PDB file of C-alpha atoms in Angstrom:
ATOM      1  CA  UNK A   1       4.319  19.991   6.789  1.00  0.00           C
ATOM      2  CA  UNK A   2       7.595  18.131   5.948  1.00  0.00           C
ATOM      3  CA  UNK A   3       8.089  14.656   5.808  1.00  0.00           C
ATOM      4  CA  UNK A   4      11.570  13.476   7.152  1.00  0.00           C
ATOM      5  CA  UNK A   5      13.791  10.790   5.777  1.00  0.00           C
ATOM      6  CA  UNK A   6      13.212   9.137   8.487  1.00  0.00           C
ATOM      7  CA  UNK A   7       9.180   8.810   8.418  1.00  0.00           C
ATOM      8  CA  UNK A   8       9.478   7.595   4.903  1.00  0.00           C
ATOM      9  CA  UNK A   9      12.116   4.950   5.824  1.00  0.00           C
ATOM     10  CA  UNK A  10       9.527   4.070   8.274  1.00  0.00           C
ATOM     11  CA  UNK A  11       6.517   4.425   6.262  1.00  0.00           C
ATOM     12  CA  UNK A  12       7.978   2.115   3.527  1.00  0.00           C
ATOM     13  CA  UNK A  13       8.532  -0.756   5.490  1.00  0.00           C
ATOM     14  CA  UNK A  14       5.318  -0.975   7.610  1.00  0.00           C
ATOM     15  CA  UNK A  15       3.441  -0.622   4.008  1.00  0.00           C
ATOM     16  CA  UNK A  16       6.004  -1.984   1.507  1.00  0.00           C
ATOM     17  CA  UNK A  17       5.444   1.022  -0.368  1.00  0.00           C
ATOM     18  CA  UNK A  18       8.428   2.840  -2.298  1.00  0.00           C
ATOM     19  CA  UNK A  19       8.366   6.333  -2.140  1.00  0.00           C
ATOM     20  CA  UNK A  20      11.750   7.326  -3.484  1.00  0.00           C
ATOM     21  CA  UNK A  21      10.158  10.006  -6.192  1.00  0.00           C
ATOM     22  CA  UNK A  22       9.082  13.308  -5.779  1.00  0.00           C
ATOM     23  CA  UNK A  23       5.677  12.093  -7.112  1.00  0.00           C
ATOM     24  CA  UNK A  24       5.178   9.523  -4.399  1.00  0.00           C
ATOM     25  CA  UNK A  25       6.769  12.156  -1.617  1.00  0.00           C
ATOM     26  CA  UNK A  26       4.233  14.739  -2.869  1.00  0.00           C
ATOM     27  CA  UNK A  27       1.131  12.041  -3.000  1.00  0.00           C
ATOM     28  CA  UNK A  28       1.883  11.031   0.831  1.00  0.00           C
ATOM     29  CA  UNK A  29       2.179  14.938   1.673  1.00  0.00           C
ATOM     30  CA  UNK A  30      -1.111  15.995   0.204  1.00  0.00           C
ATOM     31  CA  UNK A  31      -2.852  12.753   2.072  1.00  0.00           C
ATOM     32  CA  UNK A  32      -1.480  14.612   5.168  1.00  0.00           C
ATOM     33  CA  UNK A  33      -2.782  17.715   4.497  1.00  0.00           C
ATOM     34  CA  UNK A  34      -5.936  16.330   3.553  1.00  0.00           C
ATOM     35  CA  UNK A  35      -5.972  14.405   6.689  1.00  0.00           C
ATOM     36  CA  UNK A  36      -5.295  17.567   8.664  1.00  0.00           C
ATOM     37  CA  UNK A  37      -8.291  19.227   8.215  1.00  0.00           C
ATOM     38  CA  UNK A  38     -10.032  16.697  10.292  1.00  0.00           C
ATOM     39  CA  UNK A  39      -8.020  18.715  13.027  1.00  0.00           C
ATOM     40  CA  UNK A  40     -10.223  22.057  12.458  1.00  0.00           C
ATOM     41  CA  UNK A  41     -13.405  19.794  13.646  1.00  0.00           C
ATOM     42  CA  UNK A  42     -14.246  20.725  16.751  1.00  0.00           C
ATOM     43  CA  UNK A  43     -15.191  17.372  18.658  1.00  0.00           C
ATOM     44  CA  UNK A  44     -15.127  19.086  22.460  1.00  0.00           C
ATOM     45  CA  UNK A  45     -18.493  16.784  24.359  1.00  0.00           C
ATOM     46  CA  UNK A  46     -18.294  14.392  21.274  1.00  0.00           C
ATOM     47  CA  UNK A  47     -18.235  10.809  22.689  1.00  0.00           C
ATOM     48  CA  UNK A  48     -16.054   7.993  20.430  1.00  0.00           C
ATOM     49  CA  UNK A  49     -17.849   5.923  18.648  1.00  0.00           C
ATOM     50  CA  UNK A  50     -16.693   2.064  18.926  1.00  0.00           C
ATOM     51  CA  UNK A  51     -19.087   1.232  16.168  1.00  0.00           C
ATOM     52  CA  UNK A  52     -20.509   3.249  13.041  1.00  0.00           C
ATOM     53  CA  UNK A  53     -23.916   1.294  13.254  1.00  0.00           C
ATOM     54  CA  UNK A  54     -23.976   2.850  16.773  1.00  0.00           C
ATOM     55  CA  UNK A  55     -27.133   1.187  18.499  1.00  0.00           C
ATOM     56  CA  UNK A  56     -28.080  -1.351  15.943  1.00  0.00           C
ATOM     57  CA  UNK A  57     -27.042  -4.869  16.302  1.00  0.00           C
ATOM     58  CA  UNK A  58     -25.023  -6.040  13.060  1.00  0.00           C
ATOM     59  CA  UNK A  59     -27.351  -9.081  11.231  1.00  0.00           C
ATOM     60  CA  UNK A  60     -25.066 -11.785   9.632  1.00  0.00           C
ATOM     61  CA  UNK A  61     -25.581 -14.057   6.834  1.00  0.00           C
ATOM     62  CA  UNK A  62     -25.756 -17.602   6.815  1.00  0.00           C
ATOM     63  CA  UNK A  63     -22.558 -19.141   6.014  1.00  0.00           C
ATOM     64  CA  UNK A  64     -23.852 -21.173   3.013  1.00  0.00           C
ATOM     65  CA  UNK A  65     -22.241 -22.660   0.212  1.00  0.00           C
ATOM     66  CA  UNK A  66     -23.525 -21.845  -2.984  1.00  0.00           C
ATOM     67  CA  UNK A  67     -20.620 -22.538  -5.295  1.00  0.00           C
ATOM     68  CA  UNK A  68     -17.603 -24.740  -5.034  1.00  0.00           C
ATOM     69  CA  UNK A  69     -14.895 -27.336  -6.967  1.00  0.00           C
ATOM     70  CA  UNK A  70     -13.286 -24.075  -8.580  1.00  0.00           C
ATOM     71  CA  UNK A  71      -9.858 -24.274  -6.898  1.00  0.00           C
ATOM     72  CA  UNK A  72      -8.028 -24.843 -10.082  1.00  0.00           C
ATOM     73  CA  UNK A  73      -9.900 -21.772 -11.778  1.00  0.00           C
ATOM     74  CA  UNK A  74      -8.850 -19.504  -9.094  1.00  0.00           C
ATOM     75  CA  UNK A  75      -5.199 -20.991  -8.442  1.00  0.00           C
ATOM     76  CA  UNK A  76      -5.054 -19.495 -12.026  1.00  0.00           C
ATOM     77  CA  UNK A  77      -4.790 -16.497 -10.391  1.00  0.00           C
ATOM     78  CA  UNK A  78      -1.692 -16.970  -8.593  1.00  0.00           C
ATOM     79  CA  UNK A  79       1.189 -15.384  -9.598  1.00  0.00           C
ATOM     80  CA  UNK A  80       3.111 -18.318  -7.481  1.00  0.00           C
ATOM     81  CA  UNK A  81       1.559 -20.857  -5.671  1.00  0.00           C
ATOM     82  CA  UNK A  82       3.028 -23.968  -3.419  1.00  0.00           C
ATOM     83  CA  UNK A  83       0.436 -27.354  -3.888  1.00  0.00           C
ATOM     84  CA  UNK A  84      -2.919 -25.511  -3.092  1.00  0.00           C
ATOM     85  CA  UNK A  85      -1.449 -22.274  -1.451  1.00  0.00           C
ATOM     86  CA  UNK A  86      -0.781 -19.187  -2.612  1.00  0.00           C
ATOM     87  CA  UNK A  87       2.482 -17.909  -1.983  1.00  0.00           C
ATOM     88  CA  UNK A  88       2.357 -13.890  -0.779  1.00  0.00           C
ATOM     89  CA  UNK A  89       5.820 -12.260  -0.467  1.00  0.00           C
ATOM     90  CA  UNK A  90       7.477 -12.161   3.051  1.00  0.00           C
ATOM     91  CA  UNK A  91       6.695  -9.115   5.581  1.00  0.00           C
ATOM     92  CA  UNK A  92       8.996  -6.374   6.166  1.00  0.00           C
ATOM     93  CA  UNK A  93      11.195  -6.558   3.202  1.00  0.00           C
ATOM     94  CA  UNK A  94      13.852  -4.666   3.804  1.00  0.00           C
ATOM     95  CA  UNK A  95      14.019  -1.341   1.293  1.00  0.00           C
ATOM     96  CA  UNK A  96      17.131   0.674   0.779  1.00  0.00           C
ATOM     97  CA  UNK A  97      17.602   3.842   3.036  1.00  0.00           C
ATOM     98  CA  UNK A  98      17.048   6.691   1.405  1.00  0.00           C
ATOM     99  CA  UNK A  99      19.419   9.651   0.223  1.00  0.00           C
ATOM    100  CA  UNK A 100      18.529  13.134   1.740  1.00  0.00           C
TER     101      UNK A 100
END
């Protein structure tokens, strides 16, 4: 199955992901076709599922603090960071249209 211009334009700028070689167009159209074969399952009488633990409560853990006072060890991390923040790059960058 092709992939248009069109869904890759589209594509890129939900995921900020550049696709503009053959490598990357090929990558994206084997995760379809890999993705497709979940069509051949036949799921006729098969309820959805709105959890995968299906009748079994989820436990959580206590929220407890067993480290701290690291902040400057992980603000080493940042690749750019604003007082205590770390700065993440702004949604939907625009990405140039591609050629056909």
């Amino acid at each position: 199955q092709a992939v248009t211009v069109e869904v890759l334009d589209h594509l890129e700028r939900l995921a900020l992901v550049d696709f503009r070689d053959s490598e990357g167009v090929e990558r994206l159209q084997k995760a379809i076709q890999f993705a497709d074969q979940l069509h051949e399952v036949n799921t006729d009488g098969v309820e959805p599922m709105d959890s995968v633990l299906e009748d079994r409560c989820l436990y959580l853990r206590g929220d407890d603090v067993t480290e701290g006072n690291c902040t400057k060890e992980l603000m080493k991390n940042a690749r750019e960071k604003v007082e205590e923040y770390f700065v993440a790059p702004p949604g939907n960058i625009p990405l140039p249209k591609l050629e056909e």
